[in-house]
Short mmCIF file of C-alpha atoms and ligand atoms in Angstrom, two decimals:
data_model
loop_
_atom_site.label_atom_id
_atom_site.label_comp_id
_atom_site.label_asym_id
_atom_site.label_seq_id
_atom_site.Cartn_x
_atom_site.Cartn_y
_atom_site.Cartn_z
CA UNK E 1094 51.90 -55.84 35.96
CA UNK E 1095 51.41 -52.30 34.72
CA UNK E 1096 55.15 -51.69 35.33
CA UNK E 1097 55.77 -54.79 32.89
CA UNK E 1098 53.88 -54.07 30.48
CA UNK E 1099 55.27 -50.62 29.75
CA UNK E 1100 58.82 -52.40 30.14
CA UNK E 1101 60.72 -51.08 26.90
CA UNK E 1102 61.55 -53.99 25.67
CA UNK E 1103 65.19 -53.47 23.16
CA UNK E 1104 66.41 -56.24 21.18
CA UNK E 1105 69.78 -57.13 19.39
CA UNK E 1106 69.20 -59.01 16.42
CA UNK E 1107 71.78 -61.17 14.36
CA UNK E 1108 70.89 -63.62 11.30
CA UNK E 1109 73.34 -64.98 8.89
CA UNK E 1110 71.60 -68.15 7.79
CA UNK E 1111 72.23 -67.80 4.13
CA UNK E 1112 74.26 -64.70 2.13
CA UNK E 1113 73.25 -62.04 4.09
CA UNK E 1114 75.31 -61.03 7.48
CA UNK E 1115 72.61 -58.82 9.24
CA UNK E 1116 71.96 -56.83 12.30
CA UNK E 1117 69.15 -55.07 13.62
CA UNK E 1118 68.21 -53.44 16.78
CA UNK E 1119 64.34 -53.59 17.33
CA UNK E 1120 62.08 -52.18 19.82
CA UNK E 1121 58.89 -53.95 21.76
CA UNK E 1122 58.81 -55.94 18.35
CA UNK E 1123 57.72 -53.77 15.61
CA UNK E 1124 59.87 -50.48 16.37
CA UNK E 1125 62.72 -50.75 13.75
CA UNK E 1126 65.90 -48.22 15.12
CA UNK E 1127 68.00 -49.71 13.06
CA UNK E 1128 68.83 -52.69 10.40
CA UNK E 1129 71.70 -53.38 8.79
CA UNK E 1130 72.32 -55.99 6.10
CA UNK E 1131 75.71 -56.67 4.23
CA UNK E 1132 74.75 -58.58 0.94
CA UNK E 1133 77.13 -61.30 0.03
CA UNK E 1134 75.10 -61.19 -3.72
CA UNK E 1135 78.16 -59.78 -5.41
CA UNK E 1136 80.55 -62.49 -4.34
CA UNK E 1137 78.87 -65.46 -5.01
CA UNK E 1138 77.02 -64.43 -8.47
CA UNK E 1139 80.20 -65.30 -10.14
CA UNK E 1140 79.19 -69.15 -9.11
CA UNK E 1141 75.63 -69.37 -9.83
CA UNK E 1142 74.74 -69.54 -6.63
CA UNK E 1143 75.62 -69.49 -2.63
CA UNK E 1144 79.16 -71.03 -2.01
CA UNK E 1145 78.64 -72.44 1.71
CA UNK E 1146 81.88 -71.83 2.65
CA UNK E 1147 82.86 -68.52 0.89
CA UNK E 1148 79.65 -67.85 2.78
CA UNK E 1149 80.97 -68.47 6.50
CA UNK E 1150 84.40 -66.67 5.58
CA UNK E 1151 82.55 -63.47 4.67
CA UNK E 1152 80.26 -63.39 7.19
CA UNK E 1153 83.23 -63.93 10.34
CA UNK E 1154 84.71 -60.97 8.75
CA UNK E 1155 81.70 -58.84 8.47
CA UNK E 1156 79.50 -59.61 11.74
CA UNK E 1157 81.12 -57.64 14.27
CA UNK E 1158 81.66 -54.23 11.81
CA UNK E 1159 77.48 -54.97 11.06
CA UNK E 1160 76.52 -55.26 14.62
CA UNK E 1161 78.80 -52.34 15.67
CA UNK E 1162 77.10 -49.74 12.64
CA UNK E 1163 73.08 -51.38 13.83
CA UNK E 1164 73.86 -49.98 17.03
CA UNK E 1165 75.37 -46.84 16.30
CA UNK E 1166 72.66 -46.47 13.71
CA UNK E 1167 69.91 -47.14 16.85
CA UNK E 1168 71.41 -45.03 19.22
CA UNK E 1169 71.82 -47.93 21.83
CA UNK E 1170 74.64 -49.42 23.31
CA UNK E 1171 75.15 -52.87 24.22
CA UNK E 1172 74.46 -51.30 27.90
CA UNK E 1173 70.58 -50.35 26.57
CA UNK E 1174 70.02 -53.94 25.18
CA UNK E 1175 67.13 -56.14 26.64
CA UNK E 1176 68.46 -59.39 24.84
CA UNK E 1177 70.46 -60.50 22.24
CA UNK E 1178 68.45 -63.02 19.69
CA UNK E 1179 70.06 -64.76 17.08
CA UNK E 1180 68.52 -67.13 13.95
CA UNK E 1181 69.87 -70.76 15.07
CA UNK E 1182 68.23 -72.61 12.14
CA UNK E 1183 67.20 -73.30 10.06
CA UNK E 1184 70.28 -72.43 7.35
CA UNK E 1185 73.76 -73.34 6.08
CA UNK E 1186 75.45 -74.71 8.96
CA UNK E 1187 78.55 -73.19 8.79
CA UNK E 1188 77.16 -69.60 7.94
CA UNK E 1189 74.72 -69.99 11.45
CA UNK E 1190 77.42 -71.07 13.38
CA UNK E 1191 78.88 -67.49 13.41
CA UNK E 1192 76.09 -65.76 14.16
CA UNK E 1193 74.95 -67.86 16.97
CA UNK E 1194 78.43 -68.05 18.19
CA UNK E 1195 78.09 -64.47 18.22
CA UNK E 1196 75.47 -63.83 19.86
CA UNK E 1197 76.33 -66.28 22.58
CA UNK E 1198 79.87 -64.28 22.99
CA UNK E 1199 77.66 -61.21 23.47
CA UNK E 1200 75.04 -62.69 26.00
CA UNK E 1201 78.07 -63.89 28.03
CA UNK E 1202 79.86 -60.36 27.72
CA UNK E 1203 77.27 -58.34 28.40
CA UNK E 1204 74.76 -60.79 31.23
CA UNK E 1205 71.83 -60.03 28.68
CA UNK E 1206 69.25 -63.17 27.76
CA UNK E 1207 70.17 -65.55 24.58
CA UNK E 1208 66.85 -66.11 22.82
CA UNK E 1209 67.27 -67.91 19.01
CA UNK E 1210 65.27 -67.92 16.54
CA UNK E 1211 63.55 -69.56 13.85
CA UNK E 1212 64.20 -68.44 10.52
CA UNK E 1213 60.82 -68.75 9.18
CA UNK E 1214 59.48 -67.46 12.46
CA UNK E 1215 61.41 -64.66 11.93
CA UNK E 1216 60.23 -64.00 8.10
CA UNK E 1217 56.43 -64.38 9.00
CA UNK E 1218 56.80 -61.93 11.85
CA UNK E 1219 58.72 -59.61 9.49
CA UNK E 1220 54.44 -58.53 8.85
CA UNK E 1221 54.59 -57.18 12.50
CA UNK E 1222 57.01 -53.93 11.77
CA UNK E 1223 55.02 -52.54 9.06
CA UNK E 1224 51.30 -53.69 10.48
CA UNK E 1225 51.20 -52.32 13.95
CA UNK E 1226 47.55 -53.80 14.32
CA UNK E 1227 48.35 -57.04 13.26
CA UNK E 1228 47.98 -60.06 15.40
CA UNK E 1229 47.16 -63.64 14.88
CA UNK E 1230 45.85 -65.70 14.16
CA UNK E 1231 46.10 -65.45 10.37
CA UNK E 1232 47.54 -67.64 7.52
CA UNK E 1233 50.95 -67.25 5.81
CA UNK E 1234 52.47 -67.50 2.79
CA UNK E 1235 56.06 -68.46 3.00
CA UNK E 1236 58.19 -68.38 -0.23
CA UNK E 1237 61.62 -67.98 -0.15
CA UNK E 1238 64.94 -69.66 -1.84
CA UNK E 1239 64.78 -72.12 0.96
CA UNK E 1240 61.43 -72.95 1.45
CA UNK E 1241 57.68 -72.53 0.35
CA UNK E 1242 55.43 -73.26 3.03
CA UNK E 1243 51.83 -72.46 3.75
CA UNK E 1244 51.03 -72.28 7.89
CA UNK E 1245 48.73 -70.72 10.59
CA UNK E 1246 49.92 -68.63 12.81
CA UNK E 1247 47.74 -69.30 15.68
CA UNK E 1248 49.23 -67.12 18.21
CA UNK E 1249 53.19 -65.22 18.29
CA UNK E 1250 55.29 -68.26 17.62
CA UNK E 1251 52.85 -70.52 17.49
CA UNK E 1252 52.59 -72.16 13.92
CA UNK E 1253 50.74 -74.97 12.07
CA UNK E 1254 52.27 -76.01 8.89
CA UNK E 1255 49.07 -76.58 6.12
CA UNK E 1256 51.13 -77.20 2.78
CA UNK E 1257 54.92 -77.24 1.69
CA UNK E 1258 57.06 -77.72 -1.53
CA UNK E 1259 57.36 -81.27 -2.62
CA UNK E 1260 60.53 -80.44 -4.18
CA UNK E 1261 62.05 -77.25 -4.88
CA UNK E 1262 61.30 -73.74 -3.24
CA UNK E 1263 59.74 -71.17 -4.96
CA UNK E 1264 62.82 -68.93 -4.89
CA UNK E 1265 65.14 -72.04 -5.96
CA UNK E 1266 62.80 -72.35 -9.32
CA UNK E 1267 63.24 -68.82 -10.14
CA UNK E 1268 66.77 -69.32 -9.61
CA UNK E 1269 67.12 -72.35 -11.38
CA UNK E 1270 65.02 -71.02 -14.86
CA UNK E 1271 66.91 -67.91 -14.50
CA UNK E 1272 69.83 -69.54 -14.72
CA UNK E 1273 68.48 -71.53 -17.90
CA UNK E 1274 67.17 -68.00 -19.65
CA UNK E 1275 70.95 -66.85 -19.30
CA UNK E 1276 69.65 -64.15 -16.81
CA UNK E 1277 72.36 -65.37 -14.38
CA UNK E 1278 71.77 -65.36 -10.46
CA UNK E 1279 69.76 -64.14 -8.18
CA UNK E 1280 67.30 -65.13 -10.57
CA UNK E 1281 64.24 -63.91 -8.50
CA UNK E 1282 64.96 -59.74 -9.00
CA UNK E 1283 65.83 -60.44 -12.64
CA UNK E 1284 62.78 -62.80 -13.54
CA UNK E 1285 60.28 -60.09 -12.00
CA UNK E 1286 62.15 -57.31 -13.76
CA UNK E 1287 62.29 -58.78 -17.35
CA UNK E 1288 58.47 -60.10 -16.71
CA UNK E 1289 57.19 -56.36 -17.10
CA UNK E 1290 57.75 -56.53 -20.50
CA UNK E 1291 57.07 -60.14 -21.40
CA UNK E 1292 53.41 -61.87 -22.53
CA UNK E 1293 52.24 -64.47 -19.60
CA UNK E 1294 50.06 -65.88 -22.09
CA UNK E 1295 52.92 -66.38 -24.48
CA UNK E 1296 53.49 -69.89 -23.43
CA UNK E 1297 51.49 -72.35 -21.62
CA UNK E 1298 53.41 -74.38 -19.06
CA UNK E 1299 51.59 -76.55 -16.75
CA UNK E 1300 50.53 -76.53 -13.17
CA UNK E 1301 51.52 -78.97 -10.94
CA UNK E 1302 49.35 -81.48 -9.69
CA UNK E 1303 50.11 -83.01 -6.76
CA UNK E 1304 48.44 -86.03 -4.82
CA UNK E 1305 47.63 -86.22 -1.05
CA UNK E 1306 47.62 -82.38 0.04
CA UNK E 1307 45.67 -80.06 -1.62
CA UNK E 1308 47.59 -77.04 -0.38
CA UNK E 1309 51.27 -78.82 -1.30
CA UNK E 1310 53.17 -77.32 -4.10
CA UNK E 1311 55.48 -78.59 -6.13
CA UNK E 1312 57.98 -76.81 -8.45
CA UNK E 1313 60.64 -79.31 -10.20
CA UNK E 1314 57.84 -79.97 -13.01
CA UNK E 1315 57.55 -76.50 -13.94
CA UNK E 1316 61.43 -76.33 -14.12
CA UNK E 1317 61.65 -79.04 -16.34
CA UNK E 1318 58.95 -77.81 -18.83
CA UNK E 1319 60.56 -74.73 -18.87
CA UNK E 1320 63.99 -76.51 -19.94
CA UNK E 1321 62.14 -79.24 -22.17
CA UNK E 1322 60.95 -75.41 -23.97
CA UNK E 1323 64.58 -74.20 -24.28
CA UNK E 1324 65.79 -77.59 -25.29
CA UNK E 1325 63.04 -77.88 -28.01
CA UNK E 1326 63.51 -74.35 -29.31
CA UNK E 1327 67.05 -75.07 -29.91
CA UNK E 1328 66.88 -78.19 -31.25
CA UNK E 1329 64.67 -76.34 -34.48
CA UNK E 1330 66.61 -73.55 -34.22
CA UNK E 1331 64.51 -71.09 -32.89
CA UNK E 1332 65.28 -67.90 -30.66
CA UNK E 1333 64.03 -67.29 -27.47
CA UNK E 1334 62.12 -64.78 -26.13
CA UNK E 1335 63.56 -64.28 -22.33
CA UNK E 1336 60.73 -61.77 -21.54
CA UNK E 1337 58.03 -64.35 -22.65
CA UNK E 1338 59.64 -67.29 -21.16
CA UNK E 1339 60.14 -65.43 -17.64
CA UNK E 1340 56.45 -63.81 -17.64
CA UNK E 1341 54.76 -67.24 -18.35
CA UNK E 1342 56.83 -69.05 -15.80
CA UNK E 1343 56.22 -66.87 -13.33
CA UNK E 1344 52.25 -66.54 -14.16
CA UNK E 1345 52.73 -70.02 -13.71
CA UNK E 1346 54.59 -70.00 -10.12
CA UNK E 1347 52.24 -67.10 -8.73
CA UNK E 1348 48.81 -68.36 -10.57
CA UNK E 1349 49.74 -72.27 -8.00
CA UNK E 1350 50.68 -70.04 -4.72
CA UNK E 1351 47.66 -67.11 -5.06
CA UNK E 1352 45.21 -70.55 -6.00
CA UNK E 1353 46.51 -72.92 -2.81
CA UNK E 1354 46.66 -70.17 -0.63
CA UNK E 1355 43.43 -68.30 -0.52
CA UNK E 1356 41.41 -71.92 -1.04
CA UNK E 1357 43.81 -72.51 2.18
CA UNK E 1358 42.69 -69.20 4.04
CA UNK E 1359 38.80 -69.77 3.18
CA UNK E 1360 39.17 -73.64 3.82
CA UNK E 1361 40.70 -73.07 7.23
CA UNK E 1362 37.83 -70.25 8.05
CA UNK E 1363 40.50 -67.08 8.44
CA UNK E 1364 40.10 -63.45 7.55
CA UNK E 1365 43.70 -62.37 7.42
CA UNK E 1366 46.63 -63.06 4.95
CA UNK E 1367 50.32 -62.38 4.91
CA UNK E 1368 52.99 -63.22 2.40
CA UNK E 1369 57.01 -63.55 3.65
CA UNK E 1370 60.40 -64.15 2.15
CA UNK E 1371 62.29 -63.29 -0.26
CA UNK E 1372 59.33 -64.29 -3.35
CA UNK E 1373 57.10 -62.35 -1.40
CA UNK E 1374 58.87 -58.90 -3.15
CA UNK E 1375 57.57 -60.37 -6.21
CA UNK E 1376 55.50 -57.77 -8.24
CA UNK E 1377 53.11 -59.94 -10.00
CA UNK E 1378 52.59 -62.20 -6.93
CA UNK E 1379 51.76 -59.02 -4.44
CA UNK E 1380 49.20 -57.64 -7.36
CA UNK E 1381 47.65 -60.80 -7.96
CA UNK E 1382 46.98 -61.10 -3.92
CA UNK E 1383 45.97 -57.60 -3.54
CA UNK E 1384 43.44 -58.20 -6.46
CA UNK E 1385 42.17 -61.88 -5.18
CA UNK E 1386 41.98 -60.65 -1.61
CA UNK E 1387 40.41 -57.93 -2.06
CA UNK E 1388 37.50 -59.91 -4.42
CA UNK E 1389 37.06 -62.44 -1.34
CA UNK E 1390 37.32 -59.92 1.88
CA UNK E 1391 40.21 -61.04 2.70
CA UNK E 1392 42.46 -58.51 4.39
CA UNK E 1393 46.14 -58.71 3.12
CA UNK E 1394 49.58 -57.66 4.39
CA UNK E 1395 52.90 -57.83 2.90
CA UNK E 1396 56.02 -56.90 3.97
CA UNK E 1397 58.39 -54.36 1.92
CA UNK E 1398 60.58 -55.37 -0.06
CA UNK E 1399 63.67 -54.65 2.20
CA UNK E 1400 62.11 -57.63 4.83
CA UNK E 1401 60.67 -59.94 2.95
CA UNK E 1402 64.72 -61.03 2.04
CA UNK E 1403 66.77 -62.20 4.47
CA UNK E 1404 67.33 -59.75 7.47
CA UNK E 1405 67.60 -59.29 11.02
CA UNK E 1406 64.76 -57.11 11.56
CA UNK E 1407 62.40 -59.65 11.62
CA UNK E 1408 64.86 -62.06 13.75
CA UNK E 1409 64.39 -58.78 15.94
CA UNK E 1410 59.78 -58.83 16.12
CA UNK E 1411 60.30 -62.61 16.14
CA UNK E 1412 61.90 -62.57 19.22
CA UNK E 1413 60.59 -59.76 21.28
CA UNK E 1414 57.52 -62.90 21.41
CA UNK E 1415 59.64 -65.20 22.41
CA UNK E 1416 60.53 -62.97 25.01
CA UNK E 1417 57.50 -62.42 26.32
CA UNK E 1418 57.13 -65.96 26.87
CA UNK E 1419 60.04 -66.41 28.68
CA UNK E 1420 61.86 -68.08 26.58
CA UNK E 1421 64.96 -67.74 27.26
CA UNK E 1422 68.35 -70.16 25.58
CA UNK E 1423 71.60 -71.61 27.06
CA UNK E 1424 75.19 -71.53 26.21
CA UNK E 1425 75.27 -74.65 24.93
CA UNK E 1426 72.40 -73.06 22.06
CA UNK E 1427 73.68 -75.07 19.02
CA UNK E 1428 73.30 -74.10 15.25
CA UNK E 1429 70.46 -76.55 13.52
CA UNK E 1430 70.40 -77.04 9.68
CA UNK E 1431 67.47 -78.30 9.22
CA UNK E 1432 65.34 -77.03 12.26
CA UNK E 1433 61.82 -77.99 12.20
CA UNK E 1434 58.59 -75.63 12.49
CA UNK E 1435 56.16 -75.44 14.97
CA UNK E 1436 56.91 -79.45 15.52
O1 KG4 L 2454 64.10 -65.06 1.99
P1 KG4 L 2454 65.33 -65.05 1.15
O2 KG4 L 2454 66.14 -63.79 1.10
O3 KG4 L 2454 66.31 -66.19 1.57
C1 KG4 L 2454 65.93 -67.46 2.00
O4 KG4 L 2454 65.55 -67.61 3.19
O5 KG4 L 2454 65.94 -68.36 1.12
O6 KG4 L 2454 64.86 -65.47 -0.33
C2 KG4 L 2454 65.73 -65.48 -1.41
C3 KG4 L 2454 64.95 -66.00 -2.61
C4 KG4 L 2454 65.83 -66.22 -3.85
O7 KG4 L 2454 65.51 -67.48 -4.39
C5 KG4 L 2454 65.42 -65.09 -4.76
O8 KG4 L 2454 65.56 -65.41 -6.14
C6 KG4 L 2454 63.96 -64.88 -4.38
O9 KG4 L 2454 63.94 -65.05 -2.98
N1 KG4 L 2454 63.49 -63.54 -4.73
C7 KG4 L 2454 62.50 -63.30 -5.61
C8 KG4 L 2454 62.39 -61.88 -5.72
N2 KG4 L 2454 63.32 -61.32 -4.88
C9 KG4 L 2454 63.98 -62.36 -4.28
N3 KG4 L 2454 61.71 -64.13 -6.31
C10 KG4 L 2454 60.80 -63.60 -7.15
N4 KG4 L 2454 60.66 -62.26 -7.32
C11 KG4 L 2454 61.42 -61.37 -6.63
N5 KG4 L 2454 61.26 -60.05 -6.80
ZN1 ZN L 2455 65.12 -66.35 4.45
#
């Protein structure tokens, strides 16, 4: 047992859910040696947004060149690895095909355990590399351009889903008013930047309301106000402020998650709070948490920046659980869009 528990545990991580083809070798779950990410942001700003297929091209060519540098960078070889885990949904189909076909070509290669992971799994354990003391249970925040979810984490891999978006993400309304404000895409990054020098107060749009579930969010009437604004400005002629317009939505967005949240966190009788995904980097959001948290006793963790979006890092702590576990996957592990949580 002793033996077992000092086993060094190495891990081979591979996500490519979305636009970013990543690698990452991680040790006993929170050791980071290495974590590569090749950002697809470049090639598919040009269309507004992620191009699915253009998406799956770039990541067949890029995957093996990633995983070769995240070892090099770790000083392992495949040889060293413990397992090989791999995000299996959910994602864009096509673009988690490759790396679970991947990983699945390196488990048989190599003898080494398959273990795949949940993406949101992996983003809420993305608070285990940079809080060493952290354990559940505690309650997450989980905002990203895919989804906006509130859940327990009542033990490693073990979740309870509380709230979730209605309609759009959190990250997908950023995206989409970006877009609107002509800031162009990702609209997250550029929103928060321009914000800084904006007036939150400067116009009022409303917070959703929503029936049922007092921790559900929901985001598509927020985007609308915002366009009925730009619509109405131009109609009389009027120039826009982007600054304004992006600091008020975004007081909006942040004032609905911080709110549902913490009632969330005191409702459900927890003393611990983490934020994931890629909103999580948001600058207002992580001040007005720090601040409310702080007021309530609440102790608060956040990943930086760099694993809050997408990476394989956090695929990496994610799985080192799983491991534990025993979990272990077969060759016949299948890529699955629209992979549940914790259900
Ligand atoms: O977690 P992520 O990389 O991918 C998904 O799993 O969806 O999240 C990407 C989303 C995008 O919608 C992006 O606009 C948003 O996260 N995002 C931000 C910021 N950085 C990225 N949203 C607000 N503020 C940011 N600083
Ligand atoms: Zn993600």
């Amino acid at each position: 047992m002793e033996q077992l528990n000092k086993e060094e545990v190495v891990i081979l991580a591979i996500e490519t859910s979305c636009d970013e083809t990543a690698a990452s070798v991680v040790k006993n779950g929170r050791e980071v040696l290495s974590n590569v990410i090749f950002s697809q942001i470049d090639l598919h700003t040009r269309y507004g947004g992620v191009v699915p297929e253009i998406a799956s091209r770039k990541h067949i060519e890029k995957i093996n060149q990633v995983i070769e540098e995240a070892l090099e960078r770790s000083g392992k070889t495949l040889g060293d690895i413990t397992a090989v885990a791999v995000t299996y949904g959910p994602g864009l189909v096509g673009a988690l095909l490759v790396g679970v076909s991947e990983a699945k070509a390196i488990s048989f290669a190599t003898g080494k355990p398959l273990i795949g992971v949940h993406h949101i799994s992996g983003h809420i354990s993305a608070n285990y590399i940079e809080y060493p003391d952290l354990e559940p249970p505690f309650v997450c925040l989980v905002a990203s351009g895919g989804h906006s979810h509130l859940v327990i984490t009542e033990d490693y891999g073990r979740y309870r889903i509380v709230g979730r978006t209605r309609d759009d993400a959190a990250g997908e309304a950023f995206d989409k008013v970006a877009r609107a404000i002509g800031l162009g895409y990702p609209g997250g990054p550029k929103i928060d930047r321009i914000s800084a020098e904006g007036n939150p107060e400067a116009i009022h749009f409303p917070k959703a309301k929503i029936a049922g579930n007092e921790y559900d969010f929901s985001f598509s009437g927020l985007k609308s106000a915002v366009l009925n604004y730009l619509n109405s400005c131009s109609m009389k002629g009027e120039q826009i402020c982007q600054a304004d317009v992006a600091a008020s939505f975004q007081k909006a967005v942040v004032d609905v998650l911080v709110e549902h949240s913490l009632h969330a966190v005191r409702e459900y009788g927890y003393d611990k709070f983490a934020i994931a995904g890629g909103v999580a980097s948001n600058t207002s959001l992580r001040r007005e948490f720090e601040k409310e948290c702080e007021r309530l006793g609440i102790a608060f963790y956040h990943p930086s920046a760099v694993y809050c979006t997408d990476n394989a890092a956090m695929i990496g702590a994610a799985a080192y659980y799983e491991y534990k576990k025993g979990v272990r996957h077969g060759y016949d592990l299948n890529a699955v869009p629209d992979l549940k949580l914790g259900e």
